Short mmCIF file of C-alpha atoms and ligand atoms in Angstrom, two decimals:
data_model
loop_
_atom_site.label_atom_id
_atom_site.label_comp_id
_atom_site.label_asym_id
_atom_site.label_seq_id
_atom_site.Cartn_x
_atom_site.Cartn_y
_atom_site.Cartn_z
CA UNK L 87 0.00 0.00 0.00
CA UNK L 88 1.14 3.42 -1.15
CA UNK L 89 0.60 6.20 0.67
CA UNK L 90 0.50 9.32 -1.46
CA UNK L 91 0.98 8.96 -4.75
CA UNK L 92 1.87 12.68 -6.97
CA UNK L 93 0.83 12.55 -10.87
CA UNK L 94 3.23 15.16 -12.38
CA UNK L 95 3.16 16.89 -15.86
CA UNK L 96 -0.08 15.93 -17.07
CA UNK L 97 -3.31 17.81 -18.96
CA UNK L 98 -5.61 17.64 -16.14
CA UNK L 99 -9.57 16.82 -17.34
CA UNK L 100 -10.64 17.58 -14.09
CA UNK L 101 -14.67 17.57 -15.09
CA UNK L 102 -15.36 20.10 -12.28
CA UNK L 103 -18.20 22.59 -12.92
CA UNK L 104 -16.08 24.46 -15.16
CA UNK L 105 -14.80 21.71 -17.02
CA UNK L 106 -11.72 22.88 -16.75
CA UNK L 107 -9.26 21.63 -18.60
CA UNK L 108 -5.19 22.27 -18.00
CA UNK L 109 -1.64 21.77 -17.38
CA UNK L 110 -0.31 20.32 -13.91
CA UNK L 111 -0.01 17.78 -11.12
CA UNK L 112 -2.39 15.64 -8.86
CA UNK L 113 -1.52 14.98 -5.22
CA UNK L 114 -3.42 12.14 -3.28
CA UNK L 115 -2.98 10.66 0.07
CA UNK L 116 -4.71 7.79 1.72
CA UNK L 117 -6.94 7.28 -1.25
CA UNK L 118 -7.84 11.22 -1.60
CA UNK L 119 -7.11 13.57 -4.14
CA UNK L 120 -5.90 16.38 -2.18
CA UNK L 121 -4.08 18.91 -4.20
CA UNK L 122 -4.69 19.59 -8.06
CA UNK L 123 -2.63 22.41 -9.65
CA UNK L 124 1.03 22.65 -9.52
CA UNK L 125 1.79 20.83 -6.60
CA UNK L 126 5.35 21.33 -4.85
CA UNK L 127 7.11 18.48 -2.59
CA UNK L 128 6.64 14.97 -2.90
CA UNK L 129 5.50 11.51 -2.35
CA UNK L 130 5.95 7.98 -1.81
CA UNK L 131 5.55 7.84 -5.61
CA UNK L 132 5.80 9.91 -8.48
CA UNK L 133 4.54 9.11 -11.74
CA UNK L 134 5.53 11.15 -14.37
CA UNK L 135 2.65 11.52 -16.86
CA UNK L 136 4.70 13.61 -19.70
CA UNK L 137 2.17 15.93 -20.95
CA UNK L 138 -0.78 12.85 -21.50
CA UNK L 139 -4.41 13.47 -20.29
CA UNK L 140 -5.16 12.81 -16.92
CA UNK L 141 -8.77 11.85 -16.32
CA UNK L 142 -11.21 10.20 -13.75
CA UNK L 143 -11.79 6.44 -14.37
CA UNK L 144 -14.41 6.03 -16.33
CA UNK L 145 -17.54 4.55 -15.02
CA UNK L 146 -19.87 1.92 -17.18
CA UNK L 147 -23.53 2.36 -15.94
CA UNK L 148 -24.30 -1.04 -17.28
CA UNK L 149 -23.29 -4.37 -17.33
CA UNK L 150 -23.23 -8.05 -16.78
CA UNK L 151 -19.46 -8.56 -16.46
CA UNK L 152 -20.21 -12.67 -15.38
CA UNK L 153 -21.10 -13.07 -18.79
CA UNK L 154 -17.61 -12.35 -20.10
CA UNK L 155 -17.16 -16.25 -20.90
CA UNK L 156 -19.61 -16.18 -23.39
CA UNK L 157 -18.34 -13.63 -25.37
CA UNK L 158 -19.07 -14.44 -29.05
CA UNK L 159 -21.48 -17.25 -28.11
CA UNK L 160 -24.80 -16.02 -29.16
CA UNK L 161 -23.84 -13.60 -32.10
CA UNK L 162 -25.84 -12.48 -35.47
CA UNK L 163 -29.51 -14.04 -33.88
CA UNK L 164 -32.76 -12.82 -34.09
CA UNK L 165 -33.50 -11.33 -30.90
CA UNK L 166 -36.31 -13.87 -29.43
CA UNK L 167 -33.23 -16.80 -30.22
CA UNK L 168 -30.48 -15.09 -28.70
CA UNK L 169 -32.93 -14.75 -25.62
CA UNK L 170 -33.07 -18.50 -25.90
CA UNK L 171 -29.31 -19.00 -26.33
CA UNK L 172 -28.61 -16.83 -23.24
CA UNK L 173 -30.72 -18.12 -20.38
CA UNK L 174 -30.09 -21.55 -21.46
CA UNK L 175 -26.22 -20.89 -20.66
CA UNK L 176 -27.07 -18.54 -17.96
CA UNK L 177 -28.92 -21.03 -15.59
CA UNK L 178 -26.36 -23.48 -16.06
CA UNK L 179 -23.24 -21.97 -15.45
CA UNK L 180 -21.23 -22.50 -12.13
CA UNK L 181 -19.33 -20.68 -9.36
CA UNK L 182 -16.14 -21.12 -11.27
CA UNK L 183 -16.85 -19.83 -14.76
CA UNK L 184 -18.84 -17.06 -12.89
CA UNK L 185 -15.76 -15.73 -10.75
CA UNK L 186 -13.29 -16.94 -14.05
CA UNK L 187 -15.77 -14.25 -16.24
CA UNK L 188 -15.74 -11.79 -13.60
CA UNK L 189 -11.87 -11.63 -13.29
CA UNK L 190 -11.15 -11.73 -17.42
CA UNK L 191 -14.36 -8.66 -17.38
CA UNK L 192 -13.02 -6.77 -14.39
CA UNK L 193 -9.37 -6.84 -16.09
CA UNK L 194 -10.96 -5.90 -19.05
CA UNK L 195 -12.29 -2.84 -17.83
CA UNK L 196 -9.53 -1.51 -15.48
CA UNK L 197 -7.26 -1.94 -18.21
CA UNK L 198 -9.36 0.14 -20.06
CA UNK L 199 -9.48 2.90 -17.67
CA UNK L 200 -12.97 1.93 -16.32
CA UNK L 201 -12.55 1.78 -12.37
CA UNK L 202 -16.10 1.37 -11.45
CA UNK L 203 -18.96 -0.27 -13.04
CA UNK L 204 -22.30 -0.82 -12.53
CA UNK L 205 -23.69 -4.98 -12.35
CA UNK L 206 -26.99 -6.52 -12.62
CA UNK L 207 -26.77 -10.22 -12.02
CA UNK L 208 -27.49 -12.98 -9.03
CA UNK L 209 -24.73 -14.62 -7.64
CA UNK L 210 -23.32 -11.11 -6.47
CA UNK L 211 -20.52 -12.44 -4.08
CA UNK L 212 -18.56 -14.01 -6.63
CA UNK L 213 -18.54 -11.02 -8.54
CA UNK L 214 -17.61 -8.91 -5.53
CA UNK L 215 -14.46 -11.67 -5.41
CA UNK L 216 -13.21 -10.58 -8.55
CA UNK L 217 -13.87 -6.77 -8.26
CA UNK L 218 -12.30 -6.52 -5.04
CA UNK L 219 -8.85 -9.20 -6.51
CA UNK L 220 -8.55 -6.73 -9.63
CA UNK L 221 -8.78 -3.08 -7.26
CA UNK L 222 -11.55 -1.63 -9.15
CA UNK L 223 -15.18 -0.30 -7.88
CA UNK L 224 -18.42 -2.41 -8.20
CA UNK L 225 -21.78 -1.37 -7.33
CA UNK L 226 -23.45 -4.84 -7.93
CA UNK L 227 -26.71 -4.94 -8.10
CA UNK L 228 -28.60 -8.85 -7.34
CA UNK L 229 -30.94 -9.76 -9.73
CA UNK L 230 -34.56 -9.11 -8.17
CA UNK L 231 -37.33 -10.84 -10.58
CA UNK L 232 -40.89 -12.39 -9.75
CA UNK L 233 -40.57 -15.78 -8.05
CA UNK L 234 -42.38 -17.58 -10.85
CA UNK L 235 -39.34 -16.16 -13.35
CA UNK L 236 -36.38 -17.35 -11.10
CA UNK L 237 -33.32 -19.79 -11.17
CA UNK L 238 -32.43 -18.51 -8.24
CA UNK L 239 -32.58 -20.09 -4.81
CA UNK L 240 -34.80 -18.71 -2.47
CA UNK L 241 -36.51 -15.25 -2.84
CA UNK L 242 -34.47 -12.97 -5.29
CA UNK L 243 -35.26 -9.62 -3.19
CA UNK L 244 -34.26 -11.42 0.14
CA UNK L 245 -30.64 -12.51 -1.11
CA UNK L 246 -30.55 -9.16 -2.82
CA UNK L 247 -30.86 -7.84 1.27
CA UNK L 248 -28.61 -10.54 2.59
CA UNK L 249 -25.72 -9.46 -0.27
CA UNK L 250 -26.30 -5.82 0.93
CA UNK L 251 -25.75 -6.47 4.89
CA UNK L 252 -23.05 -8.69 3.58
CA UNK L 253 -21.06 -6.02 1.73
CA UNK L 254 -22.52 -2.09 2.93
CA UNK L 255 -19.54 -0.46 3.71
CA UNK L 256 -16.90 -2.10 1.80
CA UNK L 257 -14.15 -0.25 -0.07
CA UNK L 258 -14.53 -1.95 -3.46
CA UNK L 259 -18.20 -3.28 -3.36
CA UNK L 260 -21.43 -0.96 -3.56
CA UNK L 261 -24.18 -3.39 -3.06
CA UNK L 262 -27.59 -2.39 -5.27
CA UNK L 263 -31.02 -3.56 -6.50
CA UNK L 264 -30.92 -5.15 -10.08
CA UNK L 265 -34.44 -5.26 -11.15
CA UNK L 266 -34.70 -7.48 -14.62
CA UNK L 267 -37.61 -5.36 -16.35
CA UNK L 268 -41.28 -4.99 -16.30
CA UNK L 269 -41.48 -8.53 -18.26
CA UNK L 270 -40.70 -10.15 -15.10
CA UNK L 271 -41.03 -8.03 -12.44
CA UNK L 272 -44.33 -7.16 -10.51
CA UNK L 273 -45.75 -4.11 -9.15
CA UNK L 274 -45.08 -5.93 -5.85
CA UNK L 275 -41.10 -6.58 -7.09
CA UNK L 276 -40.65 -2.85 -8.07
CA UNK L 277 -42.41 -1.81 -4.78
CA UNK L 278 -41.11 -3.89 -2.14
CA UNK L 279 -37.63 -3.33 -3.71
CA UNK L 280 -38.38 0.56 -3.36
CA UNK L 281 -39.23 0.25 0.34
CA UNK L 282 -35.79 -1.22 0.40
CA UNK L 283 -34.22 1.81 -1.45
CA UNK L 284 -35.69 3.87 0.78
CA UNK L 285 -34.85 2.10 4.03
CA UNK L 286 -30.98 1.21 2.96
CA UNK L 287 -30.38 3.91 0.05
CA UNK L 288 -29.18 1.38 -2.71
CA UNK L 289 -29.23 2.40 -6.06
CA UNK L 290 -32.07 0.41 -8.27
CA UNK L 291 -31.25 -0.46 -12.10
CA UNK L 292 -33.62 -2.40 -14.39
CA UNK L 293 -33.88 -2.96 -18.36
CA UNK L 294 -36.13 -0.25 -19.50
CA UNK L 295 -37.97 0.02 -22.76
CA UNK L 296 -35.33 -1.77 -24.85
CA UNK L 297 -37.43 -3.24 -27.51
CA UNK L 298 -40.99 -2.77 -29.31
CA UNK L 299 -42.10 -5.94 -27.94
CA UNK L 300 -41.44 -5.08 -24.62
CA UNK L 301 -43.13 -1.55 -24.86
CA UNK L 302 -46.31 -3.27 -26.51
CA UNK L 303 -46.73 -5.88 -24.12
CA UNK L 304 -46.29 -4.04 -21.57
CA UNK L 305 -49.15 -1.66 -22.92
CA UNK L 306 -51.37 -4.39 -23.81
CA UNK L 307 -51.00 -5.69 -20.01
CA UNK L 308 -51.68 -2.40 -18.44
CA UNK L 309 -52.63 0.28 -21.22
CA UNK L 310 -49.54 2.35 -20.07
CA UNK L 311 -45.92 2.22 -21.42
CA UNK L 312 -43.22 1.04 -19.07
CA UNK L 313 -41.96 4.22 -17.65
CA UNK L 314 -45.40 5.79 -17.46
CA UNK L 315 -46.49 3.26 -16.12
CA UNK L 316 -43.37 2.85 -13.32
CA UNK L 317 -44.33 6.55 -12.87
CA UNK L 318 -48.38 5.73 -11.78
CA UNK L 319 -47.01 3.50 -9.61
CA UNK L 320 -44.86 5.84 -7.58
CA UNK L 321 -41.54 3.85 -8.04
CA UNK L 322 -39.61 6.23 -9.96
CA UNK L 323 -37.16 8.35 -8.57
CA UNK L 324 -33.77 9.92 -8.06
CA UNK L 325 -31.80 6.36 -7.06
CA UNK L 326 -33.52 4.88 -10.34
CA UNK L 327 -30.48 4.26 -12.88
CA UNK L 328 -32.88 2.79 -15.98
CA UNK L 329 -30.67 0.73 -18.60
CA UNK L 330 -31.37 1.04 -22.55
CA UNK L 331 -33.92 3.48 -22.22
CA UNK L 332 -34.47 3.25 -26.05
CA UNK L 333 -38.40 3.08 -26.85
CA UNK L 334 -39.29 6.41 -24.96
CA UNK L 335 -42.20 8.99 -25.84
CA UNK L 336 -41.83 12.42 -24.39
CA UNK L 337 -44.12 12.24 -22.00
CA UNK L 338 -42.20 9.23 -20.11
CA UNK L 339 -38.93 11.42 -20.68
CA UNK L 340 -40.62 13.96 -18.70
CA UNK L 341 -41.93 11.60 -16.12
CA UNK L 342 -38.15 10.25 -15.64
CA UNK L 343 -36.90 14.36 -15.62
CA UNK L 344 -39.57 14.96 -12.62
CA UNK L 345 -38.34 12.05 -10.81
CA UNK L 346 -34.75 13.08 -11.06
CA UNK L 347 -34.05 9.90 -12.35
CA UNK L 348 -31.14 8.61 -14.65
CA UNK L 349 -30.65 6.37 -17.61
CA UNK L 350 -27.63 4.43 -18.73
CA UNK L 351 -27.63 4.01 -22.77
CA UNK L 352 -26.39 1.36 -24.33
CA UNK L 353 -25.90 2.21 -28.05
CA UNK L 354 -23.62 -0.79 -28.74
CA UNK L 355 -25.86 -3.48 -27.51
CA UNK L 356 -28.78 -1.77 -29.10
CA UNK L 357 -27.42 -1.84 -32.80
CA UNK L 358 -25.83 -4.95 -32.32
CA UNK L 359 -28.94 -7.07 -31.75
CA UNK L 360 -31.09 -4.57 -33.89
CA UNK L 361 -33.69 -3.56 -31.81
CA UNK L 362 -34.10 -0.53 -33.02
CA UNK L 363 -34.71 2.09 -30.71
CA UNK L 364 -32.44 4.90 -30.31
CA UNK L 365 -32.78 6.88 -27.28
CA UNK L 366 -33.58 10.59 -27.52
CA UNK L 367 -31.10 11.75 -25.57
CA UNK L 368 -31.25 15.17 -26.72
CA UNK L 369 -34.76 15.56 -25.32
CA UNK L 370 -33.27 13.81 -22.48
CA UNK L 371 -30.81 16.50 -21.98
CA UNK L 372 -33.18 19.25 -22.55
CA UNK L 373 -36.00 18.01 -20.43
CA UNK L 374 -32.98 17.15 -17.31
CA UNK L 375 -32.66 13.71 -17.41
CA UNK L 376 -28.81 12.39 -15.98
CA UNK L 377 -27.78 11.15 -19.00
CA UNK L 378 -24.94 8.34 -18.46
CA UNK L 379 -23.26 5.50 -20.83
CA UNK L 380 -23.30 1.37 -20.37
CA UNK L 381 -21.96 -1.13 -21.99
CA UNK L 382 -24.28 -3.88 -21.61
CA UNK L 383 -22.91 -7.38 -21.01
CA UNK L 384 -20.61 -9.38 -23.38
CA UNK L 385 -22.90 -11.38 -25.32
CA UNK L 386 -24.63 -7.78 -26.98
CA UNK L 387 -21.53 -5.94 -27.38
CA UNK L 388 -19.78 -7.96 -26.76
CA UNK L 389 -16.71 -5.72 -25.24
CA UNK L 390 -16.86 -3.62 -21.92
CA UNK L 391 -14.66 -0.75 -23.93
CA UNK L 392 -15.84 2.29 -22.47
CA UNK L 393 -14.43 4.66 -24.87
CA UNK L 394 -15.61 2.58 -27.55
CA UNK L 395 -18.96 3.05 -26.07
CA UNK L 396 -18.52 7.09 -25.68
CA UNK L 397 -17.67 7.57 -29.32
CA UNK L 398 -20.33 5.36 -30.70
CA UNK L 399 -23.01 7.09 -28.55
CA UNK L 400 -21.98 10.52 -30.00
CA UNK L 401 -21.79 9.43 -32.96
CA UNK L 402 -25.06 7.76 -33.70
CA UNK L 403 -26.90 10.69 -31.97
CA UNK L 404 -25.51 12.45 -34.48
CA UNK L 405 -26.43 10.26 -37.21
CA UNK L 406 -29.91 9.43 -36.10
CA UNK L 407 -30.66 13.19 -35.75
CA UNK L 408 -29.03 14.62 -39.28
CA UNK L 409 -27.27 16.64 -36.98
CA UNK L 410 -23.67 16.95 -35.73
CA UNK L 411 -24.11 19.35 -32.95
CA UNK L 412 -25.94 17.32 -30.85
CA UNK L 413 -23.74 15.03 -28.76
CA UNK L 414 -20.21 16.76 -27.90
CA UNK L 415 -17.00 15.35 -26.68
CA UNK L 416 -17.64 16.80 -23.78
CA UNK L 417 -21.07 16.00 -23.22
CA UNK L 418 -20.09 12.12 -23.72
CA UNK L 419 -16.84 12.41 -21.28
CA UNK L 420 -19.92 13.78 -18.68
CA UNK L 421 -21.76 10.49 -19.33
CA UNK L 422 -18.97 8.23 -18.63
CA UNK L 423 -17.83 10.23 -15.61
CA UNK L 424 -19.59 13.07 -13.92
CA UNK L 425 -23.21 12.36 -14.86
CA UNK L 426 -22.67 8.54 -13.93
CA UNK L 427 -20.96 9.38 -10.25
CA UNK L 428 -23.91 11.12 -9.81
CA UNK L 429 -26.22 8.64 -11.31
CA UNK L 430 -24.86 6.01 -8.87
CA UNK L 431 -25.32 8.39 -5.64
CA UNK L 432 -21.31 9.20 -5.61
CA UNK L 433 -21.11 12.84 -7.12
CA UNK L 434 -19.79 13.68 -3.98
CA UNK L 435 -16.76 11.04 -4.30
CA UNK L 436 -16.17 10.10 -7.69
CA UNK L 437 -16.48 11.68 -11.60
CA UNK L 438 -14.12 14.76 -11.18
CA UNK L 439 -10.11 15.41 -10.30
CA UNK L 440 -11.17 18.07 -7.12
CA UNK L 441 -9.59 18.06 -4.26
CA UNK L 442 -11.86 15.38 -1.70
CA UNK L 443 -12.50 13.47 -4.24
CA UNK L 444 -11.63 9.49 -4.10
CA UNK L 445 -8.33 9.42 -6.30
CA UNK L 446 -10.10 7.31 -9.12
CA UNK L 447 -7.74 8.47 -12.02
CA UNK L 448 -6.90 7.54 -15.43
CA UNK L 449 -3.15 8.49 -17.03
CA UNK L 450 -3.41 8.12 -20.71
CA UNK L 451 -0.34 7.04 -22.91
CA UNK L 452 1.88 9.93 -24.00
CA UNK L 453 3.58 8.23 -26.59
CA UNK L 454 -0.13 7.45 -28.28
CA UNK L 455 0.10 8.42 -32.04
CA UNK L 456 -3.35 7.89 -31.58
CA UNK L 457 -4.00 10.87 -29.17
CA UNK L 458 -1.98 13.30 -30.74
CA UNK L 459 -1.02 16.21 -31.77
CA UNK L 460 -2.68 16.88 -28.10
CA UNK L 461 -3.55 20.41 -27.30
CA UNK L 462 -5.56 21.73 -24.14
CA UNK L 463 -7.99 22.74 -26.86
CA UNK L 464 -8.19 19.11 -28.52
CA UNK L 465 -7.78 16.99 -24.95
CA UNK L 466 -11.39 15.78 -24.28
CA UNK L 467 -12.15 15.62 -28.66
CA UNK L 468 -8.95 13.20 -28.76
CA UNK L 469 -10.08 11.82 -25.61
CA UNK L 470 -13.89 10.54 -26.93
CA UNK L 471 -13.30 10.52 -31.11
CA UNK L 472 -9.53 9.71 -31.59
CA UNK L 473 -8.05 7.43 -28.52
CA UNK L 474 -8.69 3.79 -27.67
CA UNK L 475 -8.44 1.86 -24.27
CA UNK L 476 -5.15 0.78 -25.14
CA UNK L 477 -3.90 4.04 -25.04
CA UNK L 478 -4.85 3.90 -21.23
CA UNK L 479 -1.15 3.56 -19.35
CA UNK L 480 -1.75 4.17 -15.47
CA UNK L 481 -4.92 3.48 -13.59
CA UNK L 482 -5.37 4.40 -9.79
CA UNK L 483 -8.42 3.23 -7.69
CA UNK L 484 -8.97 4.39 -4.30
CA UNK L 485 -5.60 6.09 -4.66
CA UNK L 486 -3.79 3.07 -5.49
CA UNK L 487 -2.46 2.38 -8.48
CA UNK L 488 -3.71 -1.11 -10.49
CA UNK L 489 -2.58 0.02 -13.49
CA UNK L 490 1.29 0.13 -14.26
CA UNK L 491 2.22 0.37 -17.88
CA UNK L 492 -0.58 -1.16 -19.04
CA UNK L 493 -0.37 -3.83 -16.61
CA UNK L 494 -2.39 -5.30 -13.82
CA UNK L 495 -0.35 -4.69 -10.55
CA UNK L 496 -2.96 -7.30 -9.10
CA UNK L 497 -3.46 -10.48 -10.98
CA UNK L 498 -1.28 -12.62 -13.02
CA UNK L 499 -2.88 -11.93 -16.93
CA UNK L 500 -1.92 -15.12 -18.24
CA UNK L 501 -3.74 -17.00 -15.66
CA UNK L 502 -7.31 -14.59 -15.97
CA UNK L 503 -7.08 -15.68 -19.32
CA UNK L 504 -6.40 -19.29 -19.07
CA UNK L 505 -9.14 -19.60 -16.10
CA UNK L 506 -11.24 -17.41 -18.98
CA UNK L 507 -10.69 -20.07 -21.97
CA UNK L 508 -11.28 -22.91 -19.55
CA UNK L 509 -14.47 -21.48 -18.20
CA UNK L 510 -15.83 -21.09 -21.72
CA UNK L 511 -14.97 -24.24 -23.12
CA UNK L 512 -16.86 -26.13 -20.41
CA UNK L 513 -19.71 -24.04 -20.93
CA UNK L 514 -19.42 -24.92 -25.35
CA UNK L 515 -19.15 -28.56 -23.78
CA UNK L 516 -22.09 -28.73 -21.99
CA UNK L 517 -24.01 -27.33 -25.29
CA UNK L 518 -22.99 -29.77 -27.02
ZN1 ZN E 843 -28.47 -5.54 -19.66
#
């Protein structure tokens, strides 16, 4: 354990208020960022950042990082047979390939300058193992469904309490409430899981209005559309983080504004399994919705690249619209960092390079072709439209650093990745 660490010569994206953006040095100490500017003395370490960007992690609203194993597995389907493909694998799969998928997604991730991440899945403990072996953030949400819809033993919203007393106040794990969607979850689920919200503060994320079907079904069972109808039923508001968000009127934009609510899209998975919808996210944005970024899991994406998922989002806003204004650099850097700390309750900890702040920080690669010629001008434009994830060289979390060169300072890479290729060839075996 390193106690202060000092980040020297860098182009500080500090995403304050301001978003200010320029040249100098980060100080942190036990875990804190406590001096930004140009910072004189020293520390236990000193990483020189040569005149790269120097972010805040990143932070992916949305995923299923368990699923990492069966990356590849249920590509180029119609939507209602790549359903079929998943839960089939999904209700068979065991503690090992969960924590070996876990470990090869958390790597995947941190490496990529994501250092939080937000999960919906059961079996939340083993996740928890590998988020808290790899040095990054979780806030893992347990699956909460109706009982009739379940693989899971016992009540879903019960072990979704017993994983929260389990892990509330751990450094690495945030423990939330995953809600599936309103396919399989009750008025009861979303109710009796808000009670919980209320009583323990735990985020809630659910699938929301990701395809047609779901938004005419869901009609056709209770004349209302998803959100409006989460809305007459009092659940929404400001701890709601709703996933996809795709197949929205206006009116159910509004009712998710009023509720303070936020949505994590997922433009990837969306376009990948074609389902059509595109979210309006600059009605979002004007009517005050927190606007944040996901990737979705690794069977609809299938990679957890977060700057991957920035660029793409800008870019088919812009696309879908006819119009190249809507959808900045710096409005998608605010989805994958300030809007999502806020999103997941943490504005007042994570998203920004301020002083207080947990020391959650991303050194990019100086000697990037790929992110230069680098002016303070050009820093956040490079950052979204021209760089990649492997341009990502340092990564702190919690003011230690688990990124060195590009390198996990935690776990051996050769053996995530054998434990990964193992796991998913026992899971093609049992297909077979
Ligand atoms: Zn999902």
């Amino acid at each position: 354990m390193v106690g202060s660490v000092l980040i020297k010569n860098g182009i500080i994206i500090s995403q304050d208020r301001e978003r200010r953006v320029f040249r100098g040095d980060v100080l942190v100490e036990n875990g804190t960022i406590t001096e930004v500017g140009n910072v004189q003395g020293g520390a236990d370490q000193t990483i020189d950042a040569h005149g790269a960007p120097v972010m805040p992690g990143l932070i992916n609203t949305h995923a299923h990082v368990a699923m990492t194993v069966m990356k590849g597995m249920a590509d180029d389907l119609p939507f209602p047979k790549f359903l079929d493909r998943v839960f089939a694998i999904d209700s068979d799969r065991t503690d090992d390939d969960l924590l070996a998928g876990s470990r090869l997604g958390c790597t995947e991730m941190l490496l990529g300058g994501t250092t939080t991440f937000v999960d919906l899945y059961y079996s939340q403990d083993i996740i928890a193992k590998a988020v808290k072996e790899v040095g990054m953030r979780g806030v893992l949400c347990w699956a909460v469904l109706d009982q009739q819809f379940t693989t899971q033993t016992g009540v879903p919203l019960e072990n979704c309490k017993a994983f929260h007393s389990r892990f509330s106040g751990d450094p690495n794990v945030v423990p939330g409430i995953g809600l599936q969607g309103v396919y399989v979850c009750s008025e009861e689920t979303f109710m009796r899981s808000r009670e919980f919200s209320d009583s323990s503060g735990a985020l809630m994320t659910f699938h929301l209005s990701e395809t047609r079907k779901e938004v005419y079904e869901h009609k056709e069972k209770t004349g209302m559309r998803p959100a409006e109808w989460l809305s007459s039923i009092g659940f929404l508001n400001h701890r709601c983080l709703a996933a996809h968000s795709a197949w929205l009127t206006i009116n159910e934009v509004r009712a998710l504004a009023k509720a303070q609510a936020s949505i994590s899209s997922c433009p990837v998975s969306n376009m990948k399994l074609a389902t059509g919808g595109v979210a309006p996210i600059p009605e979002m944005l004007r009517e005050g919705v927190n606007v944040t970024v996901g990737t979705d899991g690794s069977t609809t994406n299938n990679s957890l690249d977060m700057f991957a998922e920035m660029k793409t989002l800008a870019l088919l806003q812009k696309s879908s619209r006819w119009d190249p204004t809507v959808v900045t650099a710096q409005q998608a850097l605010d989805f994958a960092t300030i809007n999502a700390a806020k999103a997941i309750g943490m504005e007042g900890e994570l998203g920004s390079i301020e002083p207080g702040k947990r020391a959650d920080i991303v050194i990019m690669d100086h000697a990037s072709p790929g992110l230069r010629p680098l002016t303070l001008e050009n820093a956040v434009s490079n950052l979204v439209f021209s760089s990649c994830r492997r341009d990502v060289r340092t990564v702190l979390s919690n003011g230690q650093v688990v990124v060195e060169n590009g390198r996990s300072t935690r776990l051996d890479i050769d053996e995530v990745i054998e434990e990964g290729q193992k796991a998913m060839s026992q899971i093609a075996l049992k297909r077979k």
